[in-house]
JSON list of C-alpha atoms in Angstrom, two decimals:
[
{"chain": "A", "resi": 1, "resn": "UNK", "atom": "CA", "xyz": [152.91, 127.21, 70.77]},
{"chain": "A", "resi": 2, "resn": "UNK", "atom": "CA", "xyz": [152.60, 127.05, 74.56]},
{"chain": "A", "resi": 3, "resn": "UNK", "atom": "CA", "xyz": [151.01, 123.95, 76.05]},
{"chain": "A", "resi": 4, "resn": "UNK", "atom": "CA", "xyz": [149.15, 123.43, 79.33]},
{"chain": "A", "resi": 5, "resn": "UNK", "atom": "CA", "xyz": [149.92, 119.76, 79.94]},
{"chain": "A", "resi": 6, "resn": "UNK", "atom": "CA", "xyz": [152.81, 117.31, 79.85]},
{"chain": "A", "resi": 7, "resn": "UNK", "atom": "CA", "xyz": [150.70, 115.07, 77.63]},
{"chain": "A", "resi": 8, "resn": "UNK", "atom": "CA", "xyz": [150.70, 117.74, 74.89]},
{"chain": "A", "resi": 9, "resn": "UNK", "atom": "CA", "xyz": [154.46, 118.21, 75.23]},
{"chain": "A", "resi": 10, "resn": "UNK", "atom": "CA", "xyz": [154.86, 114.44, 74.94]},
{"chain": "A", "resi": 11, "resn": "UNK", "atom": "CA", "xyz": [152.95, 114.25, 71.67]},
{"chain": "A", "resi": 12, "resn": "UNK", "atom": "CA", "xyz": [154.67, 117.16, 69.94]},
{"chain": "A", "resi": 13, "resn": "UNK", "atom": "CA", "xyz": [158.09, 115.59, 70.56]},
{"chain": "A", "resi": 14, "resn": "UNK", "atom": "CA", "xyz": [159.94, 112.46, 69.46]},
{"chain": "A", "resi": 15, "resn": "UNK", "atom": "CA", "xyz": [157.28, 110.07, 70.70]},
{"chain": "A", "resi": 16, "resn": "UNK", "atom": "CA", "xyz": [154.64, 111.77, 68.59]},
{"chain": "A", "resi": 17, "resn": "UNK", "atom": "CA", "xyz": [156.97, 111.60, 65.58]},
{"chain": "A", "resi": 18, "resn": "UNK", "atom": "CA", "xyz": [157.52, 107.87, 66.14]},
{"chain": "A", "resi": 19, "resn": "UNK", "atom": "CA", "xyz": [153.77, 107.34, 66.39]},
{"chain": "A", "resi": 20, "resn": "UNK", "atom": "CA", "xyz": [153.30, 108.85, 62.94]},
{"chain": "A", "resi": 21, "resn": "UNK", "atom": "CA", "xyz": [156.06, 106.62, 61.56]},
{"chain": "A", "resi": 22, "resn": "UNK", "atom": "CA", "xyz": [154.38, 103.50, 62.99]},
{"chain": "A", "resi": 23, "resn": "UNK", "atom": "CA", "xyz": [150.92, 104.32, 61.74]},
{"chain": "A", "resi": 24, "resn": "UNK", "atom": "CA", "xyz": [151.25, 104.10, 57.97]},
{"chain": "A", "resi": 25, "resn": "UNK", "atom": "CA", "xyz": [150.05, 101.84, 55.17]},
{"chain": "A", "resi": 26, "resn": "UNK", "atom": "CA", "xyz": [147.13, 100.67, 53.09]},
{"chain": "A", "resi": 27, "resn": "UNK", "atom": "CA", "xyz": [146.02, 98.03, 55.61]},
{"chain": "A", "resi": 28, "resn": "UNK", "atom": "CA", "xyz": [145.19, 100.69, 58.19]},
{"chain": "A", "resi": 29, "resn": "UNK", "atom": "CA", "xyz": [143.41, 102.80, 55.59]},
{"chain": "A", "resi": 30, "resn": "UNK", "atom": "CA", "xyz": [141.34, 99.82, 54.44]},
{"chain": "A", "resi": 31, "resn": "UNK", "atom": "CA", "xyz": [140.45, 98.92, 58.03]},
{"chain": "A", "resi": 32, "resn": "UNK", "atom": "CA", "xyz": [139.27, 102.48, 58.59]},
{"chain": "A", "resi": 33, "resn": "UNK", "atom": "CA", "xyz": [137.18, 102.36, 55.41]},
{"chain": "A", "resi": 34, "resn": "UNK", "atom": "CA", "xyz": [135.38, 99.32, 56.84]},
{"chain": "A", "resi": 35, "resn": "UNK", "atom": "CA", "xyz": [134.94, 101.07, 60.20]},
{"chain": "A", "resi": 36, "resn": "UNK", "atom": "CA", "xyz": [133.52, 104.29, 58.80]},
{"chain": "A", "resi": 37, "resn": "UNK", "atom": "CA", "xyz": [131.18, 102.42, 56.48]},
{"chain": "A", "resi": 38, "resn": "UNK", "atom": "CA", "xyz": [129.73, 100.65, 59.53]},
{"chain": "A", "resi": 39, "resn": "UNK", "atom": "CA", "xyz": [129.28, 103.97, 61.30]},
{"chain": "A", "resi": 40, "resn": "UNK", "atom": "CA", "xyz": [127.69, 105.73, 58.34]},
{"chain": "A", "resi": 41, "resn": "UNK", "atom": "CA", "xyz": [124.98, 103.07, 58.09]},
{"chain": "A", "resi": 42, "resn": "UNK", "atom": "CA", "xyz": [123.08, 104.83, 60.88]},
{"chain": "A", "resi": 43, "resn": "UNK", "atom": "CA", "xyz": [123.88, 108.43, 59.96]},
{"chain": "A", "resi": 44, "resn": "UNK", "atom": "CA", "xyz": [122.65, 110.51, 57.05]},
{"chain": "A", "resi": 45, "resn": "UNK", "atom": "CA", "xyz": [123.42, 113.67, 55.08]},
{"chain": "A", "resi": 46, "resn": "UNK", "atom": "CA", "xyz": [127.03, 113.94, 56.24]},
{"chain": "A", "resi": 47, "resn": "UNK", "atom": "CA", "xyz": [128.95, 116.25, 53.94]},
{"chain": "A", "resi": 48, "resn": "UNK", "atom": "CA", "xyz": [131.42, 117.98, 56.24]},
{"chain": "A", "resi": 49, "resn": "UNK", "atom": "CA", "xyz": [133.62, 116.35, 58.88]},
{"chain": "A", "resi": 50, "resn": "UNK", "atom": "CA", "xyz": [136.13, 117.66, 61.43]},
{"chain": "A", "resi": 51, "resn": "UNK", "atom": "CA", "xyz": [138.64, 115.43, 63.23]},
{"chain": "A", "resi": 52, "resn": "UNK", "atom": "CA", "xyz": [140.27, 116.56, 66.47]},
{"chain": "A", "resi": 53, "resn": "UNK", "atom": "CA", "xyz": [143.77, 115.09, 66.50]},
{"chain": "A", "resi": 54, "resn": "UNK", "atom": "CA", "xyz": [144.02, 114.03, 62.86]},
{"chain": "A", "resi": 55, "resn": "UNK", "atom": "CA", "xyz": [147.72, 113.03, 62.99]},
{"chain": "A", "resi": 56, "resn": "UNK", "atom": "CA", "xyz": [149.10, 112.05, 59.56]},
{"chain": "A", "resi": 57, "resn": "UNK", "atom": "CA", "xyz": [145.72, 111.76, 57.84]},
{"chain": "A", "resi": 58, "resn": "UNK", "atom": "CA", "xyz": [144.97, 108.02, 57.84]},
{"chain": "A", "resi": 59, "resn": "UNK", "atom": "CA", "xyz": [141.32, 108.69, 58.60]},
{"chain": "A", "resi": 60, "resn": "UNK", "atom": "CA", "xyz": [141.11, 111.35, 55.90]},
{"chain": "A", "resi": 61, "resn": "UNK", "atom": "CA", "xyz": [142.47, 108.87, 53.34]},
{"chain": "A", "resi": 62, "resn": "UNK", "atom": "CA", "xyz": [139.74, 106.42, 54.28]},
{"chain": "A", "resi": 63, "resn": "UNK", "atom": "CA", "xyz": [136.99, 109.04, 54.29]},
{"chain": "A", "resi": 64, "resn": "UNK", "atom": "CA", "xyz": [137.95, 110.35, 50.85]},
{"chain": "A", "resi": 65, "resn": "UNK", "atom": "CA", "xyz": [137.85, 106.82, 49.45]},
{"chain": "A", "resi": 66, "resn": "UNK", "atom": "CA", "xyz": [134.32, 106.45, 50.83]},
{"chain": "A", "resi": 67, "resn": "UNK", "atom": "CA", "xyz": [133.20, 109.80, 49.41]},
{"chain": "A", "resi": 68, "resn": "UNK", "atom": "CA", "xyz": [135.55, 112.06, 47.47]},
{"chain": "A", "resi": 69, "resn": "UNK", "atom": "CA", "xyz": [133.17, 114.98, 48.07]},
{"chain": "A", "resi": 70, "resn": "UNK", "atom": "CA", "xyz": [133.52, 114.99, 51.85]},
{"chain": "A", "resi": 71, "resn": "UNK", "atom": "CA", "xyz": [134.68, 118.39, 53.10]},
{"chain": "A", "resi": 72, "resn": "UNK", "atom": "CA", "xyz": [137.36, 117.55, 55.68]},
{"chain": "A", "resi": 73, "resn": "UNK", "atom": "CA", "xyz": [139.00, 119.63, 58.40]},
{"chain": "A", "resi": 74, "resn": "UNK", "atom": "CA", "xyz": [141.50, 118.55, 61.03]},
{"chain": "A", "resi": 75, "resn": "UNK", "atom": "CA", "xyz": [143.34, 119.83, 64.08]},
{"chain": "A", "resi": 76, "resn": "UNK", "atom": "CA", "xyz": [146.82, 118.56, 64.99]},
{"chain": "A", "resi": 77, "resn": "UNK", "atom": "CA", "xyz": [149.73, 119.65, 67.21]},
{"chain": "A", "resi": 78, "resn": "UNK", "atom": "CA", "xyz": [152.60, 117.40, 66.08]},
{"chain": "A", "resi": 79, "resn": "UNK", "atom": "CA", "xyz": [154.51, 119.25, 63.36]},
{"chain": "A", "resi": 80, "resn": "UNK", "atom": "CA", "xyz": [155.71, 116.13, 61.55]},
{"chain": "A", "resi": 81, "resn": "UNK", "atom": "CA", "xyz": [152.20, 114.71, 61.35]},
{"chain": "A", "resi": 82, "resn": "UNK", "atom": "CA", "xyz": [150.87, 118.14, 60.43]},
{"chain": "A", "resi": 83, "resn": "UNK", "atom": "CA", "xyz": [153.18, 118.36, 57.42]},
{"chain": "A", "resi": 84, "resn": "UNK", "atom": "CA", "xyz": [152.33, 114.83, 56.29]},
{"chain": "A", "resi": 85, "resn": "UNK", "atom": "CA", "xyz": [148.57, 115.37, 56.44]},
{"chain": "A", "resi": 86, "resn": "UNK", "atom": "CA", "xyz": [148.81, 118.80, 54.84]},
{"chain": "A", "resi": 87, "resn": "UNK", "atom": "CA", "xyz": [150.85, 117.36, 51.95]},
{"chain": "A", "resi": 88, "resn": "UNK", "atom": "CA", "xyz": [148.00, 114.94, 51.20]},
{"chain": "A", "resi": 89, "resn": "UNK", "atom": "CA", "xyz": [145.81, 117.86, 50.10]},
{"chain": "A", "resi": 90, "resn": "UNK", "atom": "CA", "xyz": [142.72, 116.07, 51.37]},
{"chain": "A", "resi": 91, "resn": "UNK", "atom": "CA", "xyz": [141.69, 118.45, 54.13]},
{"chain": "A", "resi": 92, "resn": "UNK", "atom": "CA", "xyz": [142.04, 121.86, 55.70]},
{"chain": "A", "resi": 93, "resn": "UNK", "atom": "CA", "xyz": [144.43, 121.27, 58.60]},
{"chain": "A", "resi": 94, "resn": "UNK", "atom": "CA", "xyz": [145.05, 123.63, 61.52]},
{"chain": "A", "resi": 95, "resn": "UNK", "atom": "CA", "xyz": [147.88, 123.51, 64.06]},
{"chain": "A", "resi": 96, "resn": "UNK", "atom": "CA", "xyz": [146.17, 123.86, 67.41]},
{"chain": "A", "resi": 97, "resn": "UNK", "atom": "CA", "xyz": [145.63, 121.94, 70.63]},
{"chain": "A", "resi": 98, "resn": "UNK", "atom": "CA", "xyz": [142.16, 120.48, 71.01]},
{"chain": "A", "resi": 99, "resn": "UNK", "atom": "CA", "xyz": [142.00, 121.44, 74.68]},
{"chain": "A", "resi": 100, "resn": "UNK", "atom": "CA", "xyz": [142.10, 125.09, 73.69]},
{"chain": "A", "resi": 101, "resn": "UNK", "atom": "CA", "xyz": [138.88, 126.79, 72.52]},
{"chain": "A", "resi": 102, "resn": "UNK", "atom": "CA", "xyz": [138.49, 126.11, 68.79]},
{"chain": "A", "resi": 103, "resn": "UNK", "atom": "CA", "xyz": [136.75, 128.46, 66.34]},
{"chain": "A", "resi": 104, "resn": "UNK", "atom": "CA", "xyz": [133.01, 127.82, 66.12]},
{"chain": "A", "resi": 105, "resn": "UNK", "atom": "CA", "xyz": [132.16, 130.15, 63.25]},
{"chain": "A", "resi": 106, "resn": "UNK", "atom": "CA", "xyz": [132.02, 126.99, 61.11]},
{"chain": "A", "resi": 107, "resn": "UNK", "atom": "CA", "xyz": [130.22, 123.84, 62.23]},
{"chain": "A", "resi": 108, "resn": "UNK", "atom": "CA", "xyz": [130.42, 120.39, 60.65]},
{"chain": "A", "resi": 109, "resn": "UNK", "atom": "CA", "xyz": [127.91, 117.61, 60.10]},
{"chain": "A", "resi": 110, "resn": "UNK", "atom": "CA", "xyz": [130.20, 115.27, 62.08]},
{"chain": "A", "resi": 111, "resn": "UNK", "atom": "CA", "xyz": [132.92, 115.94, 64.63]},
{"chain": "A", "resi": 112, "resn": "UNK", "atom": "CA", "xyz": [135.04, 113.06, 65.88]},
{"chain": "A", "resi": 113, "resn": "UNK", "atom": "CA", "xyz": [138.09, 111.69, 67.65]},
{"chain": "A", "resi": 114, "resn": "UNK", "atom": "CA", "xyz": [139.73, 108.32, 67.14]},
{"chain": "A", "resi": 115, "resn": "UNK", "atom": "CA", "xyz": [142.37, 107.28, 69.66]},
{"chain": "A", "resi": 116, "resn": "UNK", "atom": "CA", "xyz": [142.90, 110.82, 70.93]},
{"chain": "A", "resi": 117, "resn": "UNK", "atom": "CA", "xyz": [140.82, 111.41, 74.07]},
{"chain": "A", "resi": 118, "resn": "UNK", "atom": "CA", "xyz": [142.71, 108.54, 75.74]},
{"chain": "A", "resi": 119, "resn": "UNK", "atom": "CA", "xyz": [145.86, 110.67, 75.67]},
{"chain": "A", "resi": 120, "resn": "UNK", "atom": "CA", "xyz": [144.39, 113.88, 77.11]},
{"chain": "A", "resi": 121, "resn": "UNK", "atom": "CA", "xyz": [144.96, 114.87, 80.72]},
{"chain": "A", "resi": 122, "resn": "UNK", "atom": "CA", "xyz": [141.67, 114.06, 82.50]},
{"chain": "A", "resi": 123, "resn": "UNK", "atom": "CA", "xyz": [141.63, 117.55, 84.01]},
{"chain": "A", "resi": 124, "resn": "UNK", "atom": "CA", "xyz": [141.32, 118.98, 80.50]},
{"chain": "A", "resi": 125, "resn": "UNK", "atom": "CA", "xyz": [138.88, 116.52, 78.99]},
{"chain": "A", "resi": 126, "resn": "UNK", "atom": "CA", "xyz": [135.95, 118.89, 79.47]},
{"chain": "A", "resi": 127, "resn": "UNK", "atom": "CA", "xyz": [137.59, 121.30, 77.01]},
{"chain": "A", "resi": 128, "resn": "UNK", "atom": "CA", "xyz": [137.90, 118.60, 74.33]},
{"chain": "A", "resi": 129, "resn": "UNK", "atom": "CA", "xyz": [134.28, 117.61, 74.94]},
{"chain": "A", "resi": 130, "resn": "UNK", "atom": "CA", "xyz": [133.19, 121.23, 74.51]},
{"chain": "A", "resi": 131, "resn": "UNK", "atom": "CA", "xyz": [135.05, 121.46, 71.22]},
{"chain": "A", "resi": 132, "resn": "UNK", "atom": "CA", "xyz": [133.53, 118.22, 69.89]},
{"chain": "A", "resi": 133, "resn": "UNK", "atom": "CA", "xyz": [130.09, 119.48, 70.82]},
{"chain": "A", "resi": 134, "resn": "UNK", "atom": "CA", "xyz": [130.45, 123.06, 69.62]},
{"chain": "A", "resi": 135, "resn": "UNK", "atom": "CA", "xyz": [131.95, 122.09, 66.24]},
{"chain": "A", "resi": 136, "resn": "UNK", "atom": "CA", "xyz": [129.13, 119.66, 65.43]},
{"chain": "A", "resi": 137, "resn": "UNK", "atom": "CA", "xyz": [125.90, 120.54, 63.68]},
{"chain": "A", "resi": 138, "resn": "UNK", "atom": "CA", "xyz": [124.48, 117.11, 64.19]},
{"chain": "A", "resi": 139, "resn": "UNK", "atom": "CA", "xyz": [126.66, 114.02, 64.84]},
{"chain": "A", "resi": 140, "resn": "UNK", "atom": "CA", "xyz": [129.57, 113.33, 67.21]},
{"chain": "A", "resi": 141, "resn": "UNK", "atom": "CA", "xyz": [131.71, 110.19, 66.92]},
{"chain": "A", "resi": 142, "resn": "UNK", "atom": "CA", "xyz": [133.89, 108.98, 69.78]},
{"chain": "A", "resi": 143, "resn": "UNK", "atom": "CA", "xyz": [136.18, 106.02, 68.98]},
{"chain": "A", "resi": 144, "resn": "UNK", "atom": "CA", "xyz": [138.42, 105.33, 71.97]},
{"chain": "A", "resi": 145, "resn": "UNK", "atom": "CA", "xyz": [139.52, 102.69, 74.47]},
{"chain": "A", "resi": 146, "resn": "UNK", "atom": "CA", "xyz": [136.61, 102.11, 76.84]},
{"chain": "A", "resi": 147, "resn": "UNK", "atom": "CA", "xyz": [136.49, 101.38, 80.54]},
{"chain": "A", "resi": 148, "resn": "UNK", "atom": "CA", "xyz": [133.50, 101.59, 82.89]},
{"chain": "A", "resi": 149, "resn": "UNK", "atom": "CA", "xyz": [135.52, 103.54, 85.47]},
{"chain": "A", "resi": 150, "resn": "UNK", "atom": "CA", "xyz": [138.37, 106.00, 84.77]},
{"chain": "A", "resi": 151, "resn": "UNK", "atom": "CA", "xyz": [141.78, 104.30, 84.88]},
{"chain": "A", "resi": 152, "resn": "UNK", "atom": "CA", "xyz": [145.34, 105.35, 84.07]},
{"chain": "A", "resi": 153, "resn": "UNK", "atom": "CA", "xyz": [147.60, 102.80, 82.40]},
{"chain": "A", "resi": 154, "resn": "UNK", "atom": "CA", "xyz": [151.22, 102.75, 81.25]},
{"chain": "A", "resi": 155, "resn": "UNK", "atom": "CA", "xyz": [151.64, 103.45, 77.55]},
{"chain": "A", "resi": 156, "resn": "UNK", "atom": "CA", "xyz": [154.71, 101.95, 75.90]},
{"chain": "A", "resi": 157, "resn": "UNK", "atom": "CA", "xyz": [156.67, 102.39, 79.12]},
{"chain": "A", "resi": 158, "resn": "UNK", "atom": "CA", "xyz": [155.41, 105.92, 79.84]},
{"chain": "A", "resi": 159, "resn": "UNK", "atom": "CA", "xyz": [153.25, 106.81, 82.82]},
{"chain": "A", "resi": 160, "resn": "UNK", "atom": "CA", "xyz": [150.22, 109.14, 82.76]},
{"chain": "A", "resi": 161, "resn": "UNK", "atom": "CA", "xyz": [150.06, 109.13, 78.98]},
{"chain": "A", "resi": 162, "resn": "UNK", "atom": "CA", "xyz": [146.97, 106.95, 78.51]},
{"chain": "A", "resi": 163, "resn": "UNK", "atom": "CA", "xyz": [143.61, 107.10, 80.21]},
{"chain": "A", "resi": 164, "resn": "UNK", "atom": "CA", "xyz": [140.58, 104.87, 79.74]},
{"chain": "A", "resi": 165, "resn": "UNK", "atom": "CA", "xyz": [137.03, 105.77, 80.72]},
{"chain": "A", "resi": 166, "resn": "UNK", "atom": "CA", "xyz": [133.49, 106.04, 79.37]},
{"chain": "A", "resi": 167, "resn": "UNK", "atom": "CA", "xyz": [134.12, 109.12, 77.21]},
{"chain": "A", "resi": 168, "resn": "UNK", "atom": "CA", "xyz": [130.87, 108.78, 75.26]},
{"chain": "A", "resi": 169, "resn": "UNK", "atom": "CA", "xyz": [128.81, 108.29, 78.40]},
{"chain": "A", "resi": 170, "resn": "UNK", "atom": "CA", "xyz": [130.28, 111.43, 79.91]},
{"chain": "A", "resi": 171, "resn": "UNK", "atom": "CA", "xyz": [129.41, 113.40, 76.79]},
{"chain": "A", "resi": 172, "resn": "UNK", "atom": "CA", "xyz": [125.88, 111.99, 76.70]},
{"chain": "A", "resi": 173, "resn": "UNK", "atom": "CA", "xyz": [125.34, 113.14, 80.30]},
{"chain": "A", "resi": 174, "resn": "UNK", "atom": "CA", "xyz": [127.05, 116.49, 79.85]},
{"chain": "A", "resi": 175, "resn": "UNK", "atom": "CA", "xyz": [125.23, 117.56, 76.68]},
{"chain": "A", "resi": 176, "resn": "UNK", "atom": "CA", "xyz": [122.07, 115.42, 76.77]},
{"chain": "A", "resi": 177, "resn": "UNK", "atom": "CA", "xyz": [123.07, 113.67, 73.54]},
{"chain": "A", "resi": 178, "resn": "UNK", "atom": "CA", "xyz": [121.26, 110.75, 71.92]},
{"chain": "A", "resi": 179, "resn": "UNK", "atom": "CA", "xyz": [123.09, 107.46, 71.36]},
{"chain": "A", "resi": 180, "resn": "UNK", "atom": "CA", "xyz": [122.54, 106.43, 67.73]},
{"chain": "A", "resi": 181, "resn": "UNK", "atom": "CA", "xyz": [124.80, 103.40, 67.43]},
{"chain": "A", "resi": 182, "resn": "UNK", "atom": "CA", "xyz": [127.93, 101.80, 68.88]},
{"chain": "A", "resi": 183, "resn": "UNK", "atom": "CA", "xyz": [130.35, 98.97, 68.19]},
{"chain": "A", "resi": 184, "resn": "UNK", "atom": "CA", "xyz": [133.72, 97.39, 68.80]},
{"chain": "A", "resi": 185, "resn": "UNK", "atom": "CA", "xyz": [136.72, 97.05, 66.49]},
{"chain": "A", "resi": 186, "resn": "UNK", "atom": "CA", "xyz": [139.17, 94.22, 67.08]},
{"chain": "A", "resi": 187, "resn": "UNK", "atom": "CA", "xyz": [142.84, 93.81, 66.27]},
{"chain": "A", "resi": 188, "resn": "UNK", "atom": "CA", "xyz": [142.29, 90.11, 65.46]},
{"chain": "A", "resi": 189, "resn": "UNK", "atom": "CA", "xyz": [139.56, 90.70, 62.89]},
{"chain": "A", "resi": 190, "resn": "UNK", "atom": "CA", "xyz": [140.24, 88.40, 59.94]},
{"chain": "A", "resi": 191, "resn": "UNK", "atom": "CA", "xyz": [139.44, 90.98, 57.28]},
{"chain": "A", "resi": 192, "resn": "UNK", "atom": "CA", "xyz": [139.70, 94.48, 58.76]},
{"chain": "A", "resi": 193, "resn": "UNK", "atom": "CA", "xyz": [141.92, 94.42, 61.86]},
{"chain": "A", "resi": 194, "resn": "UNK", "atom": "CA", "xyz": [142.03, 97.67, 63.78]},
{"chain": "A", "resi": 195, "resn": "UNK", "atom": "CA", "xyz": [143.15, 98.82, 67.18]},
{"chain": "A", "resi": 196, "resn": "UNK", "atom": "CA", "xyz": [140.90, 97.46, 69.94]},
{"chain": "A", "resi": 197, "resn": "UNK", "atom": "CA", "xyz": [138.43, 100.23, 70.63]},
{"chain": "A", "resi": 198, "resn": "UNK", "atom": "CA", "xyz": [134.77, 101.02, 71.09]},
{"chain": "A", "resi": 199, "resn": "UNK", "atom": "CA", "xyz": [133.01, 103.54, 68.88]},
{"chain": "A", "resi": 200, "resn": "UNK", "atom": "CA", "xyz": [129.91, 105.53, 69.76]},
{"chain": "A", "resi": 201, "resn": "UNK", "atom": "CA", "xyz": [127.87, 107.64, 67.35]},
{"chain": "A", "resi": 202, "resn": "UNK", "atom": "CA", "xyz": [126.01, 110.41, 69.18]},
{"chain": "A", "resi": 203, "resn": "UNK", "atom": "CA", "xyz": [123.53, 112.98, 67.97]},
{"chain": "A", "resi": 204, "resn": "UNK", "atom": "CA", "xyz": [122.56, 116.40, 69.24]}
]
């Protein structure tokens, strides 16, 4: 696979492998169950879900515990994570970059990213936005680090590998989406700690 950006090359290599090793365990799954249950309170009739950048399948584990009948699909570029999530047999998983055009012959009730847009080169964000929009029949979920203005920050000692901005706001403006609900997850939560991030549920 040929990649356009150094950020993609970064995530398919050793750093991406180490990320998968760090992000394991029942605590993270349980925290994601709590998160998705909060999100689903204001959405309805979701049966099919696609995740862009699904990594090793932590979100799929949580979603299947919420509803074993969810039809799940994911896109991932790191081969180690791809094998791990495929071995779970919870979802259809495809090896492809999410800044390349993704097939739109199938749409899903919900498309989402969680901690993925922050690692995409800002020059290619529009492509990820297009994929999130085109793959969704109805709902789009963006769960990412938020900042009012676009900023670049060091990520575990690496430069130009993390970017914060108002991803949801940009999608709302670009596609004329409706904001359904939003919230914040906090790493110090006493019961369901999760990575500090804001989530936004949008609707076409």
